[in-house]
Short mmCIF file of C-alpha atoms in Angstrom, two decimals:
data_model
loop_
_atom_site.label_atom_id
_atom_site.label_comp_id
_atom_site.label_asym_id
_atom_site.label_seq_id
_atom_site.Cartn_x
_atom_site.Cartn_y
_atom_site.Cartn_z
CA UNK A 96 -69.70 -67.90 21.91
CA UNK A 97 -71.55 -66.86 18.77
CA UNK A 98 -75.32 -67.08 18.67
CA UNK A 99 -76.92 -69.79 16.63
CA UNK A 100 -78.31 -68.50 13.37
CA UNK A 101 -81.90 -67.28 13.63
CA UNK A 102 -81.98 -65.86 17.17
CA UNK A 103 -79.97 -63.75 19.57
CA UNK A 104 -78.81 -65.23 22.87
CA UNK A 105 -80.55 -63.99 26.00
CA UNK A 106 -78.69 -62.20 28.78
CA UNK A 107 -78.95 -65.37 30.84
CA UNK A 108 -77.30 -67.37 28.06
CA UNK A 109 -74.57 -64.77 27.59
CA UNK A 110 -73.51 -64.98 31.22
CA UNK A 111 -74.31 -68.62 31.94
CA UNK A 112 -70.72 -69.85 31.54
CA UNK A 113 -67.97 -68.40 33.77
CA UNK A 114 -65.17 -66.53 32.02
CA UNK A 115 -62.49 -68.89 30.80
CA UNK A 116 -64.66 -71.97 31.20
CA UNK A 117 -64.41 -74.83 28.73
CA UNK A 118 -68.10 -74.47 27.86
CA UNK A 119 -67.58 -70.90 26.73
CA UNK A 120 -64.71 -71.65 24.35
CA UNK A 121 -65.46 -75.21 23.28
CA UNK A 122 -66.48 -76.03 19.71
CA UNK A 123 -67.44 -79.72 19.95
CA UNK A 124 -66.78 -80.76 16.34
CA UNK A 125 -63.39 -79.04 16.26
CA UNK A 126 -62.52 -80.44 19.68
CA UNK A 127 -63.28 -83.98 18.56
CA UNK A 128 -61.31 -83.56 15.31
CA UNK A 129 -58.27 -82.30 17.23
CA UNK A 130 -58.61 -85.15 19.72
CA UNK A 131 -58.51 -87.64 16.84
CA UNK A 132 -55.45 -86.00 15.26
CA UNK A 133 -53.60 -85.90 18.59
CA UNK A 134 -54.46 -89.53 19.34
CA UNK A 135 -53.10 -90.63 15.96
CA UNK A 136 -49.99 -88.45 16.38
CA UNK A 137 -49.18 -90.47 19.49
CA UNK A 138 -49.77 -93.82 17.78
CA UNK A 139 -47.04 -94.58 15.20
CA UNK A 140 -48.73 -97.87 14.19
CA UNK A 141 -52.11 -96.22 13.71
CA UNK A 142 -55.46 -97.00 15.32
CA UNK A 143 -58.62 -98.74 14.21
CA UNK A 144 -61.93 -96.90 14.51
CA UNK A 145 -62.75 -98.86 17.68
CA UNK A 146 -59.33 -98.08 19.15
CA UNK A 147 -59.80 -94.35 18.46
CA UNK A 148 -63.15 -94.46 20.25
CA UNK A 149 -61.62 -96.33 23.20
CA UNK A 150 -58.57 -94.05 23.38
CA UNK A 151 -60.68 -90.89 23.46
CA UNK A 152 -63.31 -92.29 25.80
CA UNK A 153 -66.12 -91.24 23.46
CA UNK A 154 -68.93 -93.08 21.69
CA UNK A 155 -68.81 -94.37 18.13
CA UNK A 156 -71.60 -91.93 17.26
CA UNK A 157 -69.45 -88.99 18.39
CA UNK A 158 -66.32 -90.02 16.52
CA UNK A 159 -67.34 -91.92 13.37
CA UNK A 160 -68.29 -88.98 11.14
CA UNK A 161 -65.32 -86.92 12.36
CA UNK A 162 -62.89 -89.67 11.37
CA UNK A 163 -64.55 -90.16 7.97
CA UNK A 164 -64.46 -86.42 7.27
CA UNK A 165 -60.79 -86.11 8.26
CA UNK A 166 -60.04 -88.98 5.88
CA UNK A 167 -62.01 -87.32 3.08
CA UNK A 168 -59.97 -84.14 3.59
CA UNK A 169 -56.73 -86.18 3.52
CA UNK A 170 -55.65 -85.30 7.05
CA UNK A 171 -55.67 -88.99 7.94
CA UNK A 172 -55.53 -92.15 5.86
CA UNK A 173 -56.73 -95.72 6.33
CA UNK A 174 -54.66 -98.79 5.59
CA UNK A 175 -56.84 -100.96 3.31
CA UNK A 176 -55.48 -104.20 4.81
CA UNK A 177 -55.45 -103.51 8.55
CA UNK A 178 -58.19 -100.85 8.63
CA UNK A 179 -55.96 -98.71 10.84
CA UNK A 180 -56.03 -94.94 10.52
CA UNK A 181 -52.86 -92.86 10.70
CA UNK A 182 -51.86 -89.28 10.01
CA UNK A 183 -51.23 -88.44 6.37
CA UNK A 184 -48.57 -85.97 5.23
CA UNK A 185 -51.20 -83.22 5.00
CA UNK A 186 -50.35 -81.55 8.32
CA UNK A 187 -46.65 -81.85 7.53
CA UNK A 188 -47.22 -80.13 4.18
CA UNK A 189 -49.23 -77.36 5.82
CA UNK A 190 -46.50 -76.76 8.39
CA UNK A 191 -44.04 -76.16 5.57
CA UNK A 192 -46.17 -73.28 4.30
CA UNK A 193 -45.57 -71.52 7.61
CA UNK A 194 -42.81 -69.00 6.88
CA UNK A 195 -40.55 -69.66 9.91
CA UNK A 196 -40.67 -73.41 9.29
CA UNK A 197 -40.13 -73.00 5.55
CA UNK A 198 -37.10 -70.79 6.23
CA UNK A 199 -35.71 -73.25 8.77
CA UNK A 200 -35.95 -76.16 6.32
CA UNK A 201 -34.67 -74.11 3.37
CA UNK A 202 -31.59 -72.98 5.29
CA UNK A 203 -30.94 -76.40 6.81
CA UNK A 204 -31.02 -78.65 3.75
CA UNK A 205 -27.74 -77.45 2.14
CA UNK A 206 -26.04 -77.83 5.53
CA UNK A 207 -27.43 -81.33 5.99
CA UNK A 208 -26.17 -82.24 2.54
CA UNK A 209 -22.71 -80.95 3.47
CA UNK A 210 -22.69 -82.99 6.69
CA UNK A 211 -23.76 -86.17 4.89
CA UNK A 212 -21.19 -85.69 2.11
CA UNK A 213 -18.22 -84.96 4.40
CA UNK A 214 -18.98 -87.42 7.22
CA UNK A 215 -20.66 -90.08 5.06
CA UNK A 216 -23.25 -90.37 7.82
CA UNK A 217 -26.99 -89.74 7.58
CA UNK A 218 -28.34 -86.67 9.38
CA UNK A 219 -31.63 -84.93 10.00
CA UNK A 220 -33.37 -81.81 11.32
CA UNK A 221 -36.11 -82.26 13.92
CA UNK A 222 -38.50 -80.26 16.07
CA UNK A 223 -40.62 -81.12 19.12
CA UNK A 224 -44.34 -81.36 18.44
CA UNK A 225 -46.10 -81.87 21.79
CA UNK A 226 -44.67 -85.17 23.10
CA UNK A 227 -43.16 -86.24 19.79
CA UNK A 228 -40.24 -85.32 17.56
CA UNK A 229 -41.12 -84.50 13.96
CA UNK A 230 -38.38 -84.88 11.34
CA UNK A 231 -38.58 -81.85 9.05
CA UNK A 232 -35.71 -82.78 6.74
CA UNK A 233 -33.24 -85.63 6.39
CA UNK A 234 -30.30 -86.50 4.14
CA UNK A 235 -28.97 -90.02 3.85
CA UNK A 236 -25.33 -91.03 3.74
CA UNK A 237 -23.93 -91.30 0.20
CA UNK A 238 -22.74 -94.82 1.03
CA UNK A 239 -24.77 -97.67 -0.50
CA UNK A 240 -25.51 -99.07 2.97
CA UNK A 241 -26.48 -96.65 5.72
CA UNK A 242 -28.90 -95.83 8.53
CA UNK A 243 -31.30 -92.90 8.35
CA UNK A 244 -34.72 -91.61 9.35
CA UNK A 245 -37.36 -90.46 6.87
CA UNK A 246 -38.60 -86.92 6.49
CA UNK A 247 -41.98 -86.62 8.18
CA UNK A 248 -41.21 -89.40 10.66
CA UNK A 249 -42.45 -88.99 14.24
CA UNK A 250 -40.85 -90.48 17.35
CA UNK A 251 -41.48 -90.20 21.10
CA UNK A 252 -39.42 -87.20 22.20
CA UNK A 253 -38.25 -88.94 25.37
CA UNK A 254 -36.62 -91.66 23.25
CA UNK A 255 -34.62 -89.26 21.04
CA UNK A 256 -31.60 -87.02 21.43
CA UNK A 257 -33.39 -84.46 19.25
CA UNK A 258 -36.22 -84.19 21.76
CA UNK A 259 -33.99 -84.08 24.81
CA UNK A 260 -31.62 -81.48 23.34
CA UNK A 261 -34.50 -79.17 22.37
CA UNK A 262 -36.15 -79.55 25.77
CA UNK A 263 -32.85 -79.03 27.59
CA UNK A 264 -32.67 -75.53 26.13
CA UNK A 265 -36.39 -74.81 26.59
CA UNK A 266 -37.89 -72.95 29.55
CA UNK A 267 -38.47 -74.63 32.90
CA UNK A 268 -42.24 -74.53 32.43
CA UNK A 269 -41.95 -76.35 29.09
CA UNK A 270 -39.73 -78.96 30.73
CA UNK A 271 -42.18 -79.34 33.63
CA UNK A 272 -45.14 -79.96 31.29
CA UNK A 273 -43.11 -82.46 29.29
CA UNK A 274 -41.83 -84.37 32.32
CA UNK A 275 -45.27 -84.45 33.95
CA UNK A 276 -46.58 -86.61 31.08
CA UNK A 277 -43.92 -89.28 31.57
CA UNK A 278 -44.04 -92.47 33.58
CA UNK A 279 -42.36 -92.35 37.00
CA UNK A 280 -39.41 -94.47 35.87
CA UNK A 281 -38.82 -92.15 32.89
CA UNK A 282 -38.62 -89.03 35.05
CA UNK A 283 -35.64 -90.27 37.03
CA UNK A 284 -32.43 -88.67 35.85
CA UNK A 285 -34.04 -86.66 33.06
CA UNK A 286 -33.31 -83.28 34.61
CA UNK A 287 -29.71 -84.37 35.12
CA UNK A 288 -29.57 -85.29 31.43
CA UNK A 289 -30.87 -81.83 30.55
CA UNK A 290 -28.17 -80.25 32.73
CA UNK A 291 -25.40 -82.25 31.03
CA UNK A 292 -26.68 -81.25 27.59
CA UNK A 293 -26.76 -77.55 28.55
CA UNK A 294 -23.29 -77.75 30.05
CA UNK A 295 -21.75 -79.42 26.99
CA UNK A 296 -23.87 -77.73 24.33
CA UNK A 297 -24.62 -81.04 22.59
CA UNK A 298 -25.53 -84.67 23.24
CA UNK A 299 -23.51 -87.77 22.37
CA UNK A 300 -25.85 -90.62 23.36
CA UNK A 301 -26.49 -94.22 22.29
CA UNK A 302 -29.74 -94.47 20.35
CA UNK A 303 -32.58 -95.82 22.49
CA UNK A 304 -34.46 -96.96 19.38
CA UNK A 305 -31.82 -98.57 17.14
CA UNK A 306 -28.92 -100.60 18.52
CA UNK A 307 -25.49 -99.69 17.21
CA UNK A 308 -26.40 -96.07 16.40
CA UNK A 309 -24.69 -93.21 18.25
CA UNK A 310 -26.74 -90.01 18.30
CA UNK A 311 -24.71 -86.82 17.90
CA UNK A 312 -27.07 -83.88 18.37
CA UNK A 313 -26.77 -80.07 18.61
CA UNK A 314 -29.37 -77.32 19.18
CA UNK A 315 -30.52 -74.71 16.66
CA UNK A 316 -31.74 -71.27 17.74
CA UNK A 317 -33.53 -68.37 16.09
CA UNK A 318 -34.51 -64.97 17.50
CA UNK A 319 -37.10 -66.59 19.76
CA UNK A 320 -34.75 -69.19 21.23
CA UNK A 321 -34.48 -72.94 20.68
CA UNK A 322 -36.37 -74.09 17.58
CA UNK A 323 -34.84 -77.37 16.37
CA UNK A 324 -31.92 -79.76 16.59
CA UNK A 325 -29.51 -81.29 14.09
CA UNK A 326 -28.66 -84.95 14.57
CA UNK A 327 -26.19 -87.39 13.03
CA UNK A 328 -27.08 -91.05 13.49
CA UNK A 329 -23.45 -92.18 13.62
CA UNK A 330 -22.68 -95.82 12.80
CA UNK A 331 -19.31 -97.57 12.65
CA UNK A 332 -18.22 -98.04 9.05
CA UNK A 333 -15.08 -99.32 7.34
CA UNK A 334 -12.56 -96.59 6.46
CA UNK A 335 -14.71 -93.70 7.74
CA UNK A 336 -13.70 -90.22 6.52
CA UNK A 337 -14.33 -88.84 10.03
CA UNK A 338 -14.40 -90.23 13.54
CA UNK A 339 -17.45 -89.67 15.72
CA UNK A 340 -15.58 -86.91 17.55
CA UNK A 341 -14.65 -85.17 14.30
CA UNK A 342 -18.22 -85.55 13.04
CA UNK A 343 -19.50 -83.99 16.27
CA UNK A 344 -17.10 -81.08 15.90
CA UNK A 345 -18.38 -80.45 12.38
CA UNK A 346 -21.97 -80.77 13.54
CA UNK A 347 -21.43 -78.14 16.25
CA UNK A 348 -19.99 -75.73 13.66
CA UNK A 349 -22.87 -76.34 11.26
CA UNK A 350 -25.40 -75.90 14.07
CA UNK A 351 -23.93 -72.49 14.81
CA UNK A 352 -23.97 -71.62 11.10
CA UNK A 353 -27.66 -72.50 10.85
CA UNK A 354 -28.39 -70.54 14.03
CA UNK A 355 -26.62 -67.48 12.58
CA UNK A 356 -28.67 -67.75 9.36
CA UNK A 357 -31.89 -67.69 11.42
CA UNK A 358 -30.86 -64.63 13.41
CA UNK A 359 -30.28 -66.61 16.59
CA UNK A 360 -27.44 -66.47 19.10
CA UNK A 361 -25.29 -69.63 19.02
CA UNK A 362 -23.70 -71.21 22.06
CA UNK A 363 -20.24 -69.93 22.85
CA UNK A 364 -17.16 -72.02 22.11
CA UNK A 365 -16.55 -72.18 25.86
CA UNK A 366 -19.99 -73.68 26.48
CA UNK A 367 -19.54 -76.30 23.76
CA UNK A 368 -16.13 -77.32 24.99
CA UNK A 369 -17.33 -77.44 28.63
#
């Protein structure tokens, strides 16, 4: 911990906190700001000032100025009618300046456009951000009536094929941390779902958020391993150019193409057909 301006810390102060302790590394203002951002990230409908205070278990005096400052810096925004605060697109914009993310999105968009054009279904690219899925890019079906998700949208990972596919190909420790945050009834069968995804190399699963939508989802890898997933929100349409099975086959091929472009190792044909 750095000394406060104007004096040097004493030896007692230097060694007062044990190595690795929260007191030694904590920066209260930053900690509170991050707590606010994480609370809002987990609240799609936003939170009022009082709800933020209650959620974080802090006092109004601790949180009020932090919230106001985050709003002034455009990291969060307040709905003028409801008074609820929610995340702005600021963090999303910053993430796109990060080279690996920028490259992922840049390489994915032409492929998403190809999928949407040939299947006439909407599709998107998503990543896992803590317990949520963040949609980095999306392309809507060219049909006048279609289903799609917006770029920048966030959804509970446990409710999405994107989240489950990414976590299925993540390390056991990542899976353990993710599962430990879930309710008891949500944990049942989740590891089996991960195993099925790994065995097949994709997921074909009814949407748990929108009735009538069939999620077709494949993983995307770079040199580090799993980084994202491509998903088609397949809906039944009159005179479709491709069946769901044909759309899934195309999606698997495009997923491998995107993986190749990122320097990753795609799943083998044997694994996908398994």
